[in-house]
Coordinates of C-alpha atoms in Angstrom, one line a residue:
Chain A
X1 CA -20.3 27.5 -20.0
X2 CA -18.6 25.3 -21.3
X3 CA -19.8 21.6 -20.2
X4 CA -17.3 19.2 -18.7
X5 CA -17.6 15.5 -19.4
X6 CA -19.4 14.6 -17.0
X7 CA -22.3 17.6 -17.3
X8 CA -20.2 19.6 -13.6
X9 CA -19.7 23.2 -15.3
X10 CA -16.2 24.1 -16.3
X11 CA -14.5 26.0 -12.6
X12 CA -11.4 27.6 -11.8
X13 CA -8.5 25.5 -10.5
X14 CA -9.3 22.8 -12.6
X15 CA -10.3 21.7 -16.7
X16 CA -10.1 19.4 -19.1
X17 CA -8.1 20.0 -22.3
X18 CA -10.3 22.0 -24.9
X19 CA -11.6 18.8 -26.7
X20 CA -14.4 18.3 -24.0
X21 CA -16.3 21.7 -25.4
X22 CA -16.0 20.8 -29.2
X23 CA -18.0 19.2 -32.2
X24 CA -17.7 15.4 -32.0
X25 CA -15.5 15.9 -35.2
X26 CA -13.4 18.6 -34.1
X27 CA -12.5 16.2 -30.9
X28 CA -11.8 13.3 -32.6
X29 CA -9.4 15.5 -35.0
X30 CA -8.0 16.7 -31.7
X31 CA -7.6 13.4 -30.4
X32 CA -6.2 12.1 -33.6
X33 CA -3.6 14.7 -34.1
X34 CA -2.1 14.8 -30.0
X35 CA -2.0 10.7 -30.5
X36 CA 0.2 10.4 -32.9
X37 CA 2.3 13.3 -31.6
X38 CA 2.3 10.8 -28.7
X39 CA 3.1 8.1 -30.4
X40 CA 6.3 9.2 -32.2
X41 CA 6.9 10.2 -28.8
X42 CA 6.8 7.4 -27.2
X43 CA 9.3 5.5 -30.0
X44 CA 11.8 7.9 -30.1
X45 CA 11.5 7.9 -25.8
X46 CA 12.0 3.9 -26.3
X47 CA 14.7 4.2 -29.2
X48 CA 16.5 6.8 -26.7
X49 CA 15.8 4.6 -23.5
X50 CA 17.1 1.1 -25.6
X51 CA 14.1 -0.1 -23.1
X52 CA 10.3 0.3 -22.9
X53 CA 7.2 -1.2 -23.4
X54 CA 6.1 -0.4 -27.0
X55 CA 3.5 -2.9 -27.9
X56 CA 1.0 -1.5 -25.0
X57 CA 2.2 1.7 -25.2
X58 CA 1.1 2.1 -28.6
X59 CA -2.0 -0.2 -27.8
X60 CA -3.1 2.6 -25.0
X61 CA -2.5 5.4 -26.6
X62 CA -6.1 6.4 -28.2
X63 CA -7.5 5.8 -24.3
X64 CA -5.0 8.4 -22.3
X65 CA -5.6 10.9 -25.3
X66 CA -8.7 10.6 -24.8
X67 CA -9.3 10.7 -21.2
X68 CA -6.4 13.7 -20.7
X69 CA -7.5 16.1 -23.4
X70 CA -11.2 15.7 -23.3
X71 CA -13.0 13.8 -20.1
X72 CA -10.0 14.0 -16.6
X73 CA -11.0 17.0 -14.9
X74 CA -7.5 18.3 -14.3
X75 CA -5.5 21.7 -13.9
X76 CA -1.7 20.7 -15.2
X77 CA -0.7 24.4 -13.4
X78 CA -1.9 22.9 -10.2
X79 CA -1.5 18.8 -9.9
X80 CA -1.8 18.7 -6.0
X81 CA -6.1 20.1 -6.8
X82 CA -8.1 18.0 -4.2
X83 CA -11.2 18.1 -6.2
X84 CA -9.2 16.8 -9.5
X85 CA -10.9 13.5 -11.6
X86 CA -7.7 10.6 -10.6
X87 CA -6.5 8.0 -13.1
X88 CA -4.8 5.9 -12.3
X89 CA -2.3 3.3 -14.7
X90 CA -2.5 -0.3 -13.0
X91 CA -0.6 -1.3 -16.4
X92 CA 2.8 1.0 -15.1
X93 CA 5.4 -0.5 -17.3
X94 CA 3.3 1.0 -19.5
X95 CA 4.9 4.5 -18.1
X96 CA 5.7 6.1 -21.8
X97 CA 2.7 6.5 -23.0
X98 CA 2.1 8.2 -20.1
X99 CA 4.8 10.0 -19.7
X100 CA 4.5 11.4 -23.1
X101 CA 1.0 12.4 -22.7
X102 CA 1.9 14.2 -19.3
X103 CA 4.2 16.3 -20.8
X104 CA 1.8 17.3 -24.0
X105 CA -0.8 18.1 -21.6
X106 CA 1.4 20.0 -20.0
X107 CA 2.4 18.9 -15.8
X108 CA 5.9 17.7 -17.3
X109 CA 8.5 19.0 -18.8
X110 CA 8.9 17.6 -23.2
X111 CA 12.7 18.0 -22.6
X112 CA 12.1 15.3 -19.2
X113 CA 10.8 12.7 -22.1
X114 CA 14.6 12.2 -23.5
X115 CA 16.2 10.8 -19.6
X116 CA 13.3 8.2 -19.8
X117 CA 15.1 5.2 -18.1
X118 CA 18.0 6.9 -17.8
X119 CA 20.8 6.7 -14.8
X120 CA 18.6 9.5 -12.4
X121 CA 15.8 10.5 -14.0
X122 CA 12.5 10.8 -13.1
X123 CA 11.2 9.3 -15.6
X124 CA 11.6 5.1 -14.1
X125 CA 10.3 2.4 -16.3
X126 CA 7.4 2.9 -13.8
X127 CA 5.7 5.7 -12.5
X128 CA 6.2 7.3 -9.1
X129 CA 3.9 9.9 -7.7
X130 CA 6.4 11.4 -5.8
X131 CA 9.2 12.6 -8.3
X132 CA 6.4 12.8 -11.3
X133 CA 3.8 15.9 -11.6
X134 CA 0.2 13.9 -12.3
X135 CA 1.0 10.9 -11.5
X136 CA -1.7 9.3 -8.6
X137 CA -0.1 6.3 -7.8
X138 CA 2.8 4.3 -8.0
X139 CA 2.1 1.1 -10.0
X140 CA 3.8 -1.8 -11.5
X141 CA 3.5 -5.2 -10.0
X142 CA -0.2 -5.7 -11.6
X143 CA -3.4 -5.9 -10.2
X144 CA -3.0 -2.8 -8.0
X145 CA -4.3 -0.3 -9.7
X146 CA -8.3 -1.2 -9.1
X147 CA -8.2 -1.4 -5.6
X148 CA -7.0 2.2 -5.4
X149 CA -8.8 3.3 -7.9
X150 CA -11.9 2.0 -5.2
X151 CA -10.1 3.8 -2.4
X152 CA -10.3 6.8 -4.3
X153 CA -13.6 6.2 -5.3
X154 CA -14.9 5.5 -1.5
X155 CA -13.6 8.7 -1.0
X156 CA -14.6 10.9 -3.2
X157 CA -18.7 9.8 -2.0
X158 CA -17.7 10.3 1.7
X159 CA -16.5 13.8 1.3
X160 CA -18.8 14.5 -0.9
X161 CA -16.5 16.0 -3.1
X162 CA -17.8 14.4 -6.5
X163 CA -14.1 14.1 -8.6
X164 CA -14.4 10.1 -10.8
X165 CA -11.9 8.2 -10.5
X166 CA -10.8 6.0 -13.7
X167 CA -8.6 3.5 -13.8
X168 CA -6.2 1.6 -16.8
X169 CA -5.9 -2.4 -17.3
X170 CA -4.2 -4.8 -18.8
X171 CA -5.7 -7.5 -20.2
X172 CA -3.2 -9.6 -19.3
X173 CA -2.8 -8.6 -15.4
X174 CA -7.1 -9.2 -14.8
X175 CA -5.2 -12.7 -13.7
X176 CA -4.3 -11.5 -10.9
X177 CA -6.9 -12.5 -8.7
X178 CA -6.4 -8.7 -6.7
X179 CA -8.3 -6.9 -9.6
X180 CA -11.8 -9.4 -8.9
X181 CA -11.5 -8.5 -5.1
X182 CA -11.8 -5.0 -6.0
X183 CA -14.1 -5.2 -8.6
X184 CA -16.2 -6.9 -6.5
X185 CA -15.8 -4.4 -3.3
X186 CA -16.9 -1.9 -6.4
X187 CA -20.3 -3.6 -7.5
X188 CA -21.4 -4.0 -3.9
X189 CA -21.0 -0.1 -3.1
X190 CA -22.5 0.7 -6.3
X191 CA -19.5 3.1 -7.0
X192 CA -20.7 5.0 -10.0
X193 CA -17.9 7.2 -10.0
X194 CA -15.1 4.8 -10.9
X195 CA -14.5 3.4 -14.4
X196 CA -12.4 1.1 -14.6
X197 CA -10.9 0.5 -18.4
X198 CA -9.5 -2.3 -20.5
X199 CA -7.2 -2.8 -22.4
X200 CA -8.6 -5.1 -24.1
X201 CA -5.4 -5.8 -26.4
X202 CA -5.3 -9.7 -26.4
X203 CA -1.3 -10.0 -25.8
X204 CA 0.5 -11.1 -22.6
X205 CA 4.4 -10.7 -22.2
X206 CA 4.3 -14.3 -23.1
X207 CA 1.4 -15.5 -25.3
X208 CA -2.3 -14.6 -26.5
X209 CA -4.4 -14.2 -23.4
X210 CA -6.7 -16.9 -24.9
X211 CA -3.9 -18.9 -24.5
X212 CA -2.2 -18.5 -21.5
X213 CA -5.4 -18.3 -19.3
X214 CA -8.9 -17.6 -20.5
X215 CA -10.0 -14.2 -20.0
X216 CA -13.6 -14.3 -22.1
X217 CA -16.1 -13.4 -22.0
X218 CA -15.4 -11.4 -20.2
X219 CA -17.9 -8.7 -20.5
X220 CA -19.9 -11.2 -18.4
X221 CA -17.6 -11.6 -15.9
X222 CA -17.5 -7.5 -15.3
X223 CA -21.3 -7.5 -15.4
X224 CA -21.7 -10.7 -13.2
X225 CA -19.6 -8.2 -10.8
X226 CA -22.5 -5.7 -10.9
X227 CA -20.4 -3.3 -13.2
X228 CA -22.4 -1.3 -16.1
X229 CA -20.0 -2.6 -18.9
X230 CA -19.8 -1.9 -22.4
X231 CA -17.1 -2.9 -25.0
X232 CA -16.2 -0.6 -27.8
X233 CA -13.3 -0.1 -30.2
X234 CA -10.5 1.6 -28.0
X235 CA -9.0 3.1 -31.2
X236 CA -12.1 5.0 -31.5
X237 CA -12.1 8.5 -30.1
X238 CA -16.4 9.4 -30.3
X239 CA -17.0 5.6 -28.8
X240 CA -14.3 6.1 -25.8
X241 CA -15.8 10.2 -25.2
X242 CA -18.6 8.0 -25.2
X243 CA -18.0 5.5 -22.9
X244 CA -16.4 7.4 -20.2
X245 CA -18.6 10.0 -19.9
X246 CA -22.5 8.8 -20.4
X247 CA -24.1 8.2 -16.7
X248 CA -23.8 5.1 -15.1
X249 CA -26.2 5.5 -12.3
X250 CA -25.8 2.7 -9.4
X251 CA -22.4 0.9 -11.2
X252 CA -19.4 1.3 -11.6
X253 CA -18.6 1.2 -15.4
X254 CA -16.0 -0.8 -16.8
X255 CA -15.1 -0.1 -20.7
X256 CA -13.5 -3.3 -22.3
X257 CA -11.4 -1.2 -25.3
X258 CA -10.5 -3.2 -27.9
X259 CA -7.8 -2.7 -29.4
X260 CA -4.1 -3.5 -31.2
X261 CA -1.1 -3.8 -29.8
X262 CA 1.6 -1.8 -31.1
X263 CA -1.4 0.5 -33.3
X264 CA 0.2 2.6 -35.4
X265 CA 2.9 0.5 -36.8
X266 CA 2.3 -2.1 -38.6
X267 CA 5.4 -3.8 -38.4
X268 CA 4.6 -3.8 -34.4
X269 CA 0.7 -4.8 -34.5
X270 CA -0.3 -7.6 -32.7
X271 CA 2.8 -9.6 -32.7
X272 CA 3.3 -11.0 -29.3
X273 CA 7.7 -10.4 -29.8
X274 CA 7.0 -6.3 -29.8
X275 CA 5.6 -6.0 -26.0
X276 CA 9.0 -4.9 -24.7
X277 CA 11.6 -5.3 -28.1
X278 CA 13.5 -1.9 -28.8
X279 CA 13.0 -1.5 -32.3
X280 CA 16.8 -1.1 -34.7
X281 CA 17.6 2.2 -35.3
X282 CA 16.0 1.5 -39.3
X283 CA 12.9 0.2 -37.7
X284 CA 12.5 3.3 -35.4
X285 CA 12.6 5.8 -39.1
X286 CA 10.0 3.1 -40.6
X287 CA 7.9 3.8 -37.4
X288 CA 8.3 7.1 -37.4
X289 CA 7.3 7.5 -40.5
X290 CA 3.8 5.8 -40.3
X291 CA 3.4 7.9 -37.4
X292 CA 4.0 11.4 -39.6
Chain B
X1 CA 2.8 4.5 35.9
X2 CA 2.8 0.9 37.3
X3 CA 6.4 -0.6 37.1
X4 CA 7.0 -3.5 39.4
X5 CA 8.5 -2.6 43.0
X6 CA 12.5 -3.7 42.4
X7 CA 12.4 -6.4 45.6
X8 CA 12.7 -9.6 44.9
X9 CA 11.3 -10.5 48.2
X10 CA 8.2 -8.2 47.5
X11 CA 5.3 -10.4 45.9
X12 CA 2.5 -7.8 44.9
X13 CA -0.6 -8.6 44.3
X14 CA -0.8 -9.6 40.1
X15 CA -1.3 -6.3 38.9
X16 CA -4.3 -5.8 36.1
X17 CA -4.0 -6.8 32.8
X18 CA -5.1 -5.5 29.9
X19 CA -5.9 -6.2 26.1
X20 CA -4.3 -3.3 24.3
X21 CA -6.9 -3.7 21.6
X22 CA -9.1 -1.2 24.2
X23 CA -7.2 1.3 23.9
X24 CA -7.0 1.4 20.6
X25 CA -10.1 1.1 19.9
X26 CA -11.0 4.5 22.4
X27 CA -7.7 6.1 21.1
X28 CA -9.4 5.8 17.4
X29 CA -12.9 6.7 18.0
X30 CA -11.9 9.9 20.8
X31 CA -9.3 11.2 17.7
X32 CA -12.5 9.9 15.2
X33 CA -14.7 12.7 16.7
X34 CA -12.5 15.3 15.7
X35 CA -10.6 14.4 13.2
X36 CA -13.4 14.0 10.3
X37 CA -10.2 12.4 7.8
X38 CA -9.9 8.9 10.1
X39 CA -11.6 6.0 8.7
X40 CA -10.9 2.7 10.1
X41 CA -11.4 -0.4 7.1
X42 CA -11.1 -4.1 7.5
X43 CA -11.3 -7.8 6.2
X44 CA -14.9 -8.9 7.9
X45 CA -12.6 -8.2 11.6
X46 CA -15.1 -5.3 12.8
X47 CA -15.5 -7.9 16.3
X48 CA -11.8 -8.9 16.5
X49 CA -10.3 -5.5 15.3
X50 CA -12.6 -4.3 17.8
X51 CA -14.4 -1.9 15.5
X52 CA -17.9 -2.6 16.8
X53 CA -18.0 1.2 18.9
X54 CA -16.0 2.9 16.0
X55 CA -19.1 1.5 13.4
X56 CA -21.6 3.0 15.9
X57 CA -20.0 5.9 16.3
X58 CA -19.4 6.4 12.5
X59 CA -21.3 4.5 10.1
X60 CA -20.0 5.1 7.1
X61 CA -15.9 5.6 7.9
X62 CA -16.2 2.1 8.7
X63 CA -15.4 0.6 5.6
X64 CA -15.4 -3.5 5.7
X65 CA -14.3 -4.7 2.3
X66 CA -14.7 -8.2 3.2
X67 CA -12.7 -11.3 3.1
X68 CA -9.7 -9.6 1.0
X69 CA -6.7 -8.1 2.2
X70 CA -5.0 -7.1 -0.9
X71 CA -8.2 -4.7 -2.1
X72 CA -8.1 -3.8 1.6
X73 CA -4.9 -2.4 1.1
X74 CA -4.9 -1.0 -1.6
X75 CA -8.6 0.8 -1.2
X76 CA -6.4 2.3 1.9
X77 CA -3.7 3.8 -0.3
X78 CA -6.4 5.5 -2.5
X79 CA -8.8 6.7 0.7
X80 CA -5.0 8.4 1.2
X81 CA -4.9 9.8 -1.8
X82 CA -8.5 11.4 -1.4
X83 CA -7.3 13.0 2.3
X84 CA -7.6 10.1 4.3
X85 CA -6.5 8.8 6.8
X86 CA -7.7 5.3 6.5
X87 CA -6.5 2.9 9.6
X88 CA -6.4 -0.8 8.5
X89 CA -7.4 -3.2 11.0
X90 CA -6.6 -7.2 10.4
X91 CA -5.2 -10.2 12.2
X92 CA -1.9 -9.4 11.8
X93 CA -0.5 -12.8 10.3
X94 CA -2.6 -11.8 6.7
X95 CA -2.5 -8.4 6.6
X96 CA 1.2 -8.8 6.7
X97 CA 1.4 -11.7 4.5
X98 CA -2.0 -11.3 2.3
X99 CA -0.8 -7.9 1.5
X100 CA 3.2 -7.9 1.5
X101 CA 3.1 -6.8 -1.7
X102 CA 0.3 -4.0 -1.3
X103 CA 2.0 -2.6 2.2
X104 CA 5.3 -2.9 0.4
X105 CA 4.1 -0.9 -3.5
X106 CA 1.0 1.3 -2.2
X107 CA 1.6 2.1 1.0
X108 CA 5.5 2.4 1.7
X109 CA 6.5 3.0 -2.1
X110 CA 3.9 5.5 -2.2
X111 CA 4.3 7.4 0.4
X112 CA 0.5 7.4 1.8
X113 CA -0.2 8.2 5.1
X114 CA -2.1 4.3 5.8
X115 CA -2.1 3.4 9.0
X116 CA -1.7 -0.3 9.0
X117 CA -2.6 -1.9 12.5
X118 CA -1.8 -6.1 12.6
X119 CA -4.5 -6.9 15.5
X120 CA -3.5 -10.1 17.5
X121 CA 0.4 -10.5 16.5
X122 CA 2.4 -12.9 17.9
X123 CA 1.3 -16.3 19.4
X124 CA -2.1 -14.9 20.5
X125 CA -4.5 -16.9 18.3
X126 CA -2.8 -20.0 20.5
X127 CA -4.7 -23.3 19.4
X128 CA -5.8 -21.9 15.5
X129 CA -1.8 -23.1 14.9
X130 CA 0.7 -21.5 13.0
X131 CA -1.4 -20.2 10.2
X132 CA -3.0 -18.0 12.2
X133 CA 0.1 -17.0 14.6
X134 CA 2.0 -13.7 13.5
X135 CA 5.7 -14.4 14.1
X136 CA 6.8 -13.0 10.7
X137 CA 4.9 -9.8 10.7
X138 CA 8.6 -7.9 12.5
X139 CA 10.8 -9.6 9.5
X140 CA 8.4 -9.0 6.8
X141 CA 7.6 -5.2 7.7
X142 CA 11.0 -4.5 8.5
X143 CA 12.1 -5.4 5.0
X144 CA 10.1 -3.2 3.9
X145 CA 11.7 0.5 3.8
X146 CA 10.5 3.9 4.7
X147 CA 7.5 1.6 7.2
X148 CA 8.3 2.8 10.8
X149 CA 6.7 0.0 13.0
X150 CA 5.7 0.4 16.1
X151 CA 5.5 -2.5 18.7
X152 CA 2.6 -0.5 22.1
X153 CA 4.3 -3.1 25.2
X154 CA 0.8 -1.5 27.4
X155 CA -2.3 0.4 26.9
X156 CA -0.2 3.5 27.5
X157 CA 1.7 2.6 24.7
X158 CA -0.7 1.7 22.2
X159 CA -2.9 5.0 22.6
X160 CA 0.1 7.2 22.5
X161 CA 1.1 5.0 19.7
X162 CA -2.0 5.5 17.7
X163 CA -2.1 9.4 18.4
X164 CA 1.1 9.8 17.0
X165 CA 0.4 7.8 13.3
X166 CA -2.3 10.5 13.0
X167 CA 0.3 13.2 13.3
X168 CA 2.9 11.0 11.8
X169 CA 1.7 12.3 8.2
X170 CA 3.4 9.0 6.8
X171 CA 2.9 5.4 6.4
X172 CA 3.7 3.6 10.0
X173 CA 2.8 -0.7 11.3
X174 CA 1.3 -0.9 14.4
X175 CA 1.5 -4.2 16.2
X176 CA -1.8 -4.2 18.3
X177 CA -1.9 -6.8 21.0
X178 CA -4.3 -9.5 22.2
X179 CA -2.3 -11.0 24.5
X180 CA -3.4 -9.0 28.7
X181 CA -0.9 -7.4 29.5
X182 CA 0.3 -5.1 32.9
X183 CA 1.0 -1.8 32.5
X184 CA 4.6 -1.2 32.5
X185 CA 5.4 2.3 30.6
X186 CA 6.4 5.1 32.1
X187 CA 4.0 8.8 32.4
X188 CA 5.4 10.0 29.0
X189 CA 4.5 6.9 27.8
X190 CA 5.8 7.1 24.0
X191 CA 7.7 8.6 21.6
X192 CA 8.8 7.5 18.2
X193 CA 12.1 6.4 18.0
X194 CA 12.7 6.8 21.5
X195 CA 13.6 3.4 24.1
X196 CA 12.9 3.5 27.2
X197 CA 15.0 2.6 30.3
X198 CA 12.1 0.7 32.7
X199 CA 14.5 -0.4 35.1
X200 CA 18.6 0.3 35.7
X201 CA 20.7 -2.4 36.4
X202 CA 24.6 -2.8 35.4
X203 CA 25.1 -6.1 33.9
X204 CA 23.6 -7.1 31.7
X205 CA 20.4 -4.8 29.7
X206 CA 17.3 -7.2 28.6
X207 CA 16.0 -5.9 25.7
X208 CA 12.5 -6.3 25.4
X209 CA 9.1 -5.9 23.3
X210 CA 5.5 -5.4 23.0
X211 CA 3.6 -8.4 25.6
X212 CA 7.9 -8.8 26.6
X213 CA 8.5 -6.7 27.9
X214 CA 6.5 -7.1 31.2
X215 CA 8.3 -10.2 31.2
X216 CA 11.0 -8.8 31.1
X217 CA 10.4 -7.3 34.3
X218 CA 9.6 -10.0 35.7
X219 CA 13.0 -11.6 35.0
X220 CA 14.5 -8.3 36.7
X221 CA 13.5 -9.3 39.2
X222 CA 14.2 -12.6 39.4
X223 CA 17.8 -11.9 38.3
X224 CA 18.3 -9.3 41.2
X225 CA 17.5 -12.4 44.2
X226 CA 20.3 -14.7 42.1
X227 CA 22.8 -10.8 42.4
X228 CA 22.5 -10.0 38.5
X229 CA 21.6 -6.5 38.0
X230 CA 20.1 -6.2 35.0
X231 CA 18.6 -3.4 33.1
X232 CA 15.1 -3.6 31.1
X233 CA 14.7 -1.9 28.1
X234 CA 11.4 -1.0 26.7
X235 CA 12.2 -0.9 22.2
X236 CA 8.3 0.0 21.1
X237 CA 9.9 1.3 17.6
X238 CA 11.8 -1.6 16.3
X239 CA 11.9 1.2 13.4
X240 CA 13.5 4.4 13.8
X241 CA 15.5 2.3 16.6
X242 CA 17.5 3.7 19.5
X243 CA 20.9 2.9 18.4
X244 CA 21.8 5.4 21.5
X245 CA 19.9 3.5 23.8
X246 CA 20.6 0.1 22.5
X247 CA 24.7 1.1 22.3
X248 CA 24.5 2.9 25.8
X249 CA 23.3 -0.9 27.2
X250 CA 25.6 -2.0 25.2
X251 CA 29.0 -0.2 27.0
X252 CA 27.6 0.4 30.4
X253 CA 26.0 -4.0 30.6
X254 CA 28.3 -6.1 28.8
X255 CA 25.6 -7.9 27.7
X256 CA 22.3 -8.3 26.2
X257 CA 19.5 -10.5 25.8
X258 CA 16.5 -9.7 23.2
X259 CA 13.3 -10.6 23.8
X260 CA 10.1 -10.5 21.0
X261 CA 6.5 -12.8 20.5
X262 CA 8.5 -13.4 16.7
X263 CA 10.5 -15.3 14.6
X264 CA 13.9 -15.1 15.8
X265 CA 14.9 -14.2 12.0
X266 CA 14.4 -10.8 11.4
X267 CA 13.0 -9.1 14.1
X268 CA 13.9 -7.1 17.5
X269 CA 17.2 -9.2 17.9
X270 CA 18.1 -9.2 14.8
X271 CA 17.9 -5.8 14.6
X272 CA 20.0 -5.0 17.9
X273 CA 22.7 -6.8 17.1
X274 CA 23.0 -5.6 14.2
X275 CA 24.0 -2.3 15.7
X276 CA 25.3 -3.8 18.2
X277 CA 28.0 -5.8 15.7
X278 CA 28.9 -2.7 14.2
X279 CA 29.9 -0.3 17.2
X280 CA 29.9 -2.5 20.1
X281 CA 30.1 -6.1 19.7
X282 CA 29.2 -8.0 23.4
X283 CA 27.6 -11.5 24.0
X284 CA 23.8 -11.5 23.2
X285 CA 21.2 -14.0 22.8
X286 CA 18.4 -13.3 21.1
X287 CA 14.9 -14.9 22.6
X288 CA 11.8 -15.5 19.9
X289 CA 10.1 -18.4 18.3
X290 CA 12.0 -20.7 16.5
X291 CA 9.1 -21.5 14.0
X292 CA 6.0 -23.0 13.7
X293 CA 4.1 -24.1 17.0
X294 CA 2.7 -27.4 18.5
X295 CA -1.1 -26.6 19.7
X296 CA -1.0 -25.0 23.0
X297 CA -2.7 -21.8 24.1
X298 CA -0.5 -18.4 23.6
X299 CA 0.5 -18.3 27.4
X300 CA 1.5 -22.2 27.0
X301 CA 2.8 -21.4 23.7
X302 CA 5.3 -18.3 25.1
X303 CA 6.4 -20.3 28.1
X304 CA 7.2 -23.6 25.8
X305 CA 9.7 -21.6 23.6
X306 CA 11.5 -20.0 27.0
X307 CA 9.8 -16.7 26.5
X308 CA 8.5 -16.1 29.9
X309 CA 10.4 -15.1 32.9
X310 CA 12.3 -18.2 33.5
X311 CA 13.4 -18.3 29.8
X312 CA 14.8 -14.8 29.9
X313 CA 16.5 -15.3 33.2
X314 CA 18.5 -18.4 32.1
X315 CA 19.4 -16.6 29.2
X316 CA 20.9 -14.0 31.6
X317 CA 22.5 -16.4 33.1
X318 CA 23.7 -17.8 30.2
X319 CA 25.8 -15.1 29.4
X320 CA 26.4 -14.1 33.1
X321 CA 27.4 -17.4 34.1

């Protein structure tokens, strides 16, 4: 029997990808190979669109890949399956990363990716659930994903269904107060079916987070709001898998995933100007070489 | 039902008046007994949203997120994602003002079946002042596409609007009055997108919504005494708008006065004017609230701004004089 990340058996109608049944070593290999494809896809999409948010896309890639290929209980053939785990990308500007993962996972046609941000494409610069299978919420304005995730987690409890809800937040996004309204509510309700993941790359659009509006001590903040908080390397597949799957009874979990903005492309990594800069054709070649 | 007698000479006993929050809560509880999808969510407003009985009947289905309107609306979207039909109940100024972007993005743009219930709108909070008045909500909500806007005029319409909102399958904004009103609607109280002629007339049409409908009926009585035949049109759904009824009024009476307990910019009057200007221009007066109010009770402020039978009569006489 294949045990899901949350300990439930895989059942007809929904399953995570094979990653959940593999040895840690094999799982890391699968996730690493997949993430490399996702990163190459992101670079190609942004090159074709001449627009996008490449830095954040690359920092969140390993988080998304781990979720979609080893943790989430979802069914690409039945994206509206009522019992599915919910995933919400609160940092909706990193839609290229989400679309690439959804294509890799079988939710959308990979050929669609080249239409990213083209006129009338279903792949808008921010995701639209009414147009793209597998998207749970139309995000874009920051500070919206976690409240929706709290509602989804309450719905799971009320219905007795047991699905889990995962929300990925940018770190700069945490400057929006609505996140803390939601964090307070989730802590108060002890939503142990909810996981918030902070893509902690320490950069926001214009500068470093700590130079703009300080977030640290970030783990202490979440803990003070009643969350079971862990801090990990956001590019370490074993650590991500463990953080997403270990139980957190009586409390919501916050995973502060320390990441590198632009991860995987040396000249983009940890540089503020690459928030939404578009690589030149020469830089695209270099980037794809580094990601080969 | 209880349409006032048309004779200006009659002086009937004052009609009983009702707080529409009562019909709202009673209907919600009735529906929730057979529809387990229905939940209520509020911002520490259990009492002011009249949800005490709902909480007693369904303690697990009353979700009070505390004083946090942005989270409240987002949580409602998440509940809808999970198959529930949330009724978001909060004082109208805070629901529509504090959480405007959540209403736009999380509810309307997502198309989630969330029922936004703006409680105690207009000048209902009287002496508490402009921070607590909700005179902007109609303008703000009209600017959000894909969001039906319903303003019941009485308990019967309130109850019918709640039933419609559950069946609609999509988002909506209901303006649930606290200021007491008499029953004015007909037996078939409400249909989405339908305006109701409560009294026919040929010289001018008084188009009113919500609290103002009964006052428009009173004004029509007074106008009849002055030899002016006033039609009274109750528009309970600002969106979708009954353009046919508006254009019939323009063609058949040649003059329109709109009356609303909301800002004169962007609400019912603006919606009606856009239809009239495009298809059949006629003289109009738009009655509403011109700006931040001074201190006073709801009743005082409505009178202060001419939102009473005398003010409506005056506007009609201006057009017909």
